[in-house]
N, CA, C and O of each residue as an XYZ file, in Angstrom:
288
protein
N     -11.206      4.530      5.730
C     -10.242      5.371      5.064
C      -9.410      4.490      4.119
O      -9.229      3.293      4.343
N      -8.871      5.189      2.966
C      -8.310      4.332      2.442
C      -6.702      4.664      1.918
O      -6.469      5.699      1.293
N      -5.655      3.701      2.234
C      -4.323      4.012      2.522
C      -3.945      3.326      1.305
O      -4.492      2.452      0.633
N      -2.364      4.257      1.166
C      -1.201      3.920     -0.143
C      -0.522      3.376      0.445
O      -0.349      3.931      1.530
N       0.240      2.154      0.280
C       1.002      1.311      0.867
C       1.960      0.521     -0.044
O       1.725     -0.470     -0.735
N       3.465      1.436      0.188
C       4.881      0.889     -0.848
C       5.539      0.025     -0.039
O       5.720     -0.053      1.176
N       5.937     -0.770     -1.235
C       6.282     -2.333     -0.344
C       7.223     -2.594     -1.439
O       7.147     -2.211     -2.606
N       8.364     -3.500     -0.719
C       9.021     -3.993     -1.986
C       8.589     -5.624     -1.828
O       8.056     -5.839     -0.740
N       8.706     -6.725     -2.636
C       8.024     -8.116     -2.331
C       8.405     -8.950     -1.811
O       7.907    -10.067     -1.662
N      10.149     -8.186     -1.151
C      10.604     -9.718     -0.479
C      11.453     -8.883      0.753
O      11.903     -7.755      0.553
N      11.577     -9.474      1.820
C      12.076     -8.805      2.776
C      13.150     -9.550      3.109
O      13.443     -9.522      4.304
N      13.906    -10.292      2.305
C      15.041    -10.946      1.776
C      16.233    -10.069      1.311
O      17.195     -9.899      2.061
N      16.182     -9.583      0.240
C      16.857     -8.712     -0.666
C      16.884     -7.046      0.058
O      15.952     -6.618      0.740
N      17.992     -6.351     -0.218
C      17.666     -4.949      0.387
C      16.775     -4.159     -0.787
O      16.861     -4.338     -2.002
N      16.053     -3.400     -0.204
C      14.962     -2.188     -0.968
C      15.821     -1.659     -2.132
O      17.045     -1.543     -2.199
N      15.060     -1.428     -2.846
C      15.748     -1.060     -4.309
C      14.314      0.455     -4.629
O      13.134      0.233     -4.358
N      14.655      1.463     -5.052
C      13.824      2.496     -5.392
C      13.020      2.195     -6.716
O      11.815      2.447     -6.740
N      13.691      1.633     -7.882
C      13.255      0.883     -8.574
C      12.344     -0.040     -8.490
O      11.609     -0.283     -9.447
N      12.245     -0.813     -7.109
C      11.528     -2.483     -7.352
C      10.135     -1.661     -6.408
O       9.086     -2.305     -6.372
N      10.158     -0.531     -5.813
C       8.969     -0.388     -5.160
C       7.818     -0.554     -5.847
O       7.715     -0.141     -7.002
N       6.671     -1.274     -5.110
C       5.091     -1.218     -5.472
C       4.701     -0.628     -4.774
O       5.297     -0.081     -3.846
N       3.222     -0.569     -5.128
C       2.186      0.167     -4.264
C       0.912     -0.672     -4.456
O       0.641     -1.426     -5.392
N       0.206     -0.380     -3.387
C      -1.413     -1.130     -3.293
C      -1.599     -0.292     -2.697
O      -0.820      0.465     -2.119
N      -3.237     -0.325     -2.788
C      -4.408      0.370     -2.044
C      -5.128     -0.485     -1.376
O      -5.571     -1.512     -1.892
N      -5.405     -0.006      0.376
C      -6.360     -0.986      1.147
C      -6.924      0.492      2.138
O      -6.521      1.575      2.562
N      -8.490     -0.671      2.102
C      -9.374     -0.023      2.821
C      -9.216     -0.202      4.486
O      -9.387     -1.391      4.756
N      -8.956      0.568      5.640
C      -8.956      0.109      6.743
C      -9.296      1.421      8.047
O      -9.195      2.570      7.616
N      -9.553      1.324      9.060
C     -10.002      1.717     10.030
C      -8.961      3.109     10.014
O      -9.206      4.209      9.519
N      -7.885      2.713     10.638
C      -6.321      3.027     10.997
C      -5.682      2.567     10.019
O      -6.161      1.741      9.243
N      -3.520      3.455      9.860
C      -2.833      3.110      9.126
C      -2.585      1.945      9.734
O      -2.494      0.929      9.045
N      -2.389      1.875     11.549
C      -1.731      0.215     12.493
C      -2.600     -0.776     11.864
O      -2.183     -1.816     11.355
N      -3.819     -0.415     11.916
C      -4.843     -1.750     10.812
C      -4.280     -2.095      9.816
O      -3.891     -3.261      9.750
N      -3.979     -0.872      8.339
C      -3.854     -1.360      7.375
C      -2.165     -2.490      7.595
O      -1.923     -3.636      7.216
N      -1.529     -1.721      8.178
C       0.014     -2.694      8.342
C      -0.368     -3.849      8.344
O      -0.205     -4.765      7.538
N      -1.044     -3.757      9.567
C      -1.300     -5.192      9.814
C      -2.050     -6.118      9.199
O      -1.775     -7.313      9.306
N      -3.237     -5.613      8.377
C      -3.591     -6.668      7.456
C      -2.226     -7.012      6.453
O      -1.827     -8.162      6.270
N      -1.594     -5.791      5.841
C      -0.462     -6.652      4.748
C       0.280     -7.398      5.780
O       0.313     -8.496      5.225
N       0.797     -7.535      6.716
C       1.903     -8.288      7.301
C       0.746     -9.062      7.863
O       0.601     -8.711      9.034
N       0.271     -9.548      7.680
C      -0.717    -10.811      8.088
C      -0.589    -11.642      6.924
O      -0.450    -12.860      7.038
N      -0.630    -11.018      5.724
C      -1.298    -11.821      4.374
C      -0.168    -11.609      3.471
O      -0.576    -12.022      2.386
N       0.731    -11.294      3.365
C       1.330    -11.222      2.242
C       2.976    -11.025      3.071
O       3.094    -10.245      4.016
N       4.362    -11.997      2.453
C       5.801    -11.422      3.132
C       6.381    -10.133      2.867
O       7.543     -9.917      3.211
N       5.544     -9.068      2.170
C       5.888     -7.901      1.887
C       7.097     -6.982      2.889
O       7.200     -7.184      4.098
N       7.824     -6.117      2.247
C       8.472     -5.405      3.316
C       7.868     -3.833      3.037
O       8.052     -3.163      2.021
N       7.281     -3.545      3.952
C       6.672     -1.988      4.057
C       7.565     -1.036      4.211
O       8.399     -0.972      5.113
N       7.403     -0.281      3.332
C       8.546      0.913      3.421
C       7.292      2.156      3.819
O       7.767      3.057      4.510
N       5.968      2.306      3.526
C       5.034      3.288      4.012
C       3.925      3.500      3.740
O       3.664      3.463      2.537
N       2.607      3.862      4.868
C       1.854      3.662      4.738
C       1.316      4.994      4.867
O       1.775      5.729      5.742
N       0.181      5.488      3.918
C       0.312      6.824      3.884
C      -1.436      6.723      3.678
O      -1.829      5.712      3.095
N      -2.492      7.737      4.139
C      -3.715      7.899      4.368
C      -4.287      8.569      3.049
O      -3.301      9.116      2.554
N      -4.972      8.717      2.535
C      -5.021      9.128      0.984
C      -6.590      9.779      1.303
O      -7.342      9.170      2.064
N      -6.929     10.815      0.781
C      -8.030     11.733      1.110
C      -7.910     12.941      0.376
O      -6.975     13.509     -0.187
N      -9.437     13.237      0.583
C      -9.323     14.683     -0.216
C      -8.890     14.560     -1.545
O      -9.187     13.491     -2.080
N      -8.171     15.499     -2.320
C      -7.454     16.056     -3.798
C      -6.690     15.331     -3.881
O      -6.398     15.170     -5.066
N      -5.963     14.549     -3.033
C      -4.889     13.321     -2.949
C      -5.952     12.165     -3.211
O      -6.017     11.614     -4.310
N      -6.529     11.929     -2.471
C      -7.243     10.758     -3.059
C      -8.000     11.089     -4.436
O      -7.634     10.474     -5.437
N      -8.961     11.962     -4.530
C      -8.905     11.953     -5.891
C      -7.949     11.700     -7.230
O      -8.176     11.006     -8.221
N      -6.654     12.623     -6.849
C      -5.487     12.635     -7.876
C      -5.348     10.876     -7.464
O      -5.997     10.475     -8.430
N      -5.167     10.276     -7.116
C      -4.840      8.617     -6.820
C      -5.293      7.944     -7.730
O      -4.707      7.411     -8.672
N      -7.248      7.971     -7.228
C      -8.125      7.741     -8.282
C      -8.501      7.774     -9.440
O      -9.459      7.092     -9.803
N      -7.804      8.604    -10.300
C      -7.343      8.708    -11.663
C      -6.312      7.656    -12.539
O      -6.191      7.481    -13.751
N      -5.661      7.069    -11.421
C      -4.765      6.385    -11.840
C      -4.909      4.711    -12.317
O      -5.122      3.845    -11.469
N      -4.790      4.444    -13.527
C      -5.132      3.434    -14.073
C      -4.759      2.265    -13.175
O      -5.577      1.361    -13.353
N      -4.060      2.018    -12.495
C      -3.319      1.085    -11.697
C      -4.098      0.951    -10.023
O      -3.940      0.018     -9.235
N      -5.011      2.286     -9.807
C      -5.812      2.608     -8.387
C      -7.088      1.056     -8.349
O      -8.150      1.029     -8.971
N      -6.598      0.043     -7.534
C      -7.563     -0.957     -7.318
C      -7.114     -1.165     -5.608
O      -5.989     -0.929     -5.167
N      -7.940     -1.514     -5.041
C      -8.384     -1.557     -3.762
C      -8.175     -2.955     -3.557
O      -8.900     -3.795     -4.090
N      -6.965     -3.320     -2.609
C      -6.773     -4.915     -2.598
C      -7.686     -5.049     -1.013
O      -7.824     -4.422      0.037
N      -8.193     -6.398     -1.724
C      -8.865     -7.014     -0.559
C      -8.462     -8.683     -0.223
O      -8.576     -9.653     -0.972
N      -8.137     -8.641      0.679
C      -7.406     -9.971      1.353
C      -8.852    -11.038      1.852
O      -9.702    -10.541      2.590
N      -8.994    -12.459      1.379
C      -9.655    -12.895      2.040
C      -9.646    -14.064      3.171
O      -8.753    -14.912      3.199
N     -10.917    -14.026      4.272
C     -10.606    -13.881      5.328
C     -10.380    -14.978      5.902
O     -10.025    -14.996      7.081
């Protein structure tokens, strides 16, 4: 399955609505996907959301839709 995941880049600073990103990762479960970003990257997760169906399509349209892959 593949999950939307907003993060701001430092878990230093408080969350700003402005500074949010997003990535896309492929994983089993959302507890998987967490856990690969908090394995690999100091990100602070604000949410991890399952993307499917008309949602994933509408995603997939989006010039910015790339599938991060962490290596192992």
């Amino acid at each position: 399955m593949i999950f939307k995941i907003t993060y701001q880049e430092t878990k230093v600073r408080n969350p700003k609505r402005e500074e949010t990103k997003t990535l896309y990762l492929e994983a089993e479960t959302s507890i998987e996907a967490r856990s690969i970003v908090e394995q690999n990257t100091p990100f602070n997760i604000e949410f991890v959301q399952p993307l499917e169906g008309k949602h994933l399509d509408y995603e997939q349209k989006n010039p910015e839709f790339i599938i991060t892959e962490f290596s192992k």
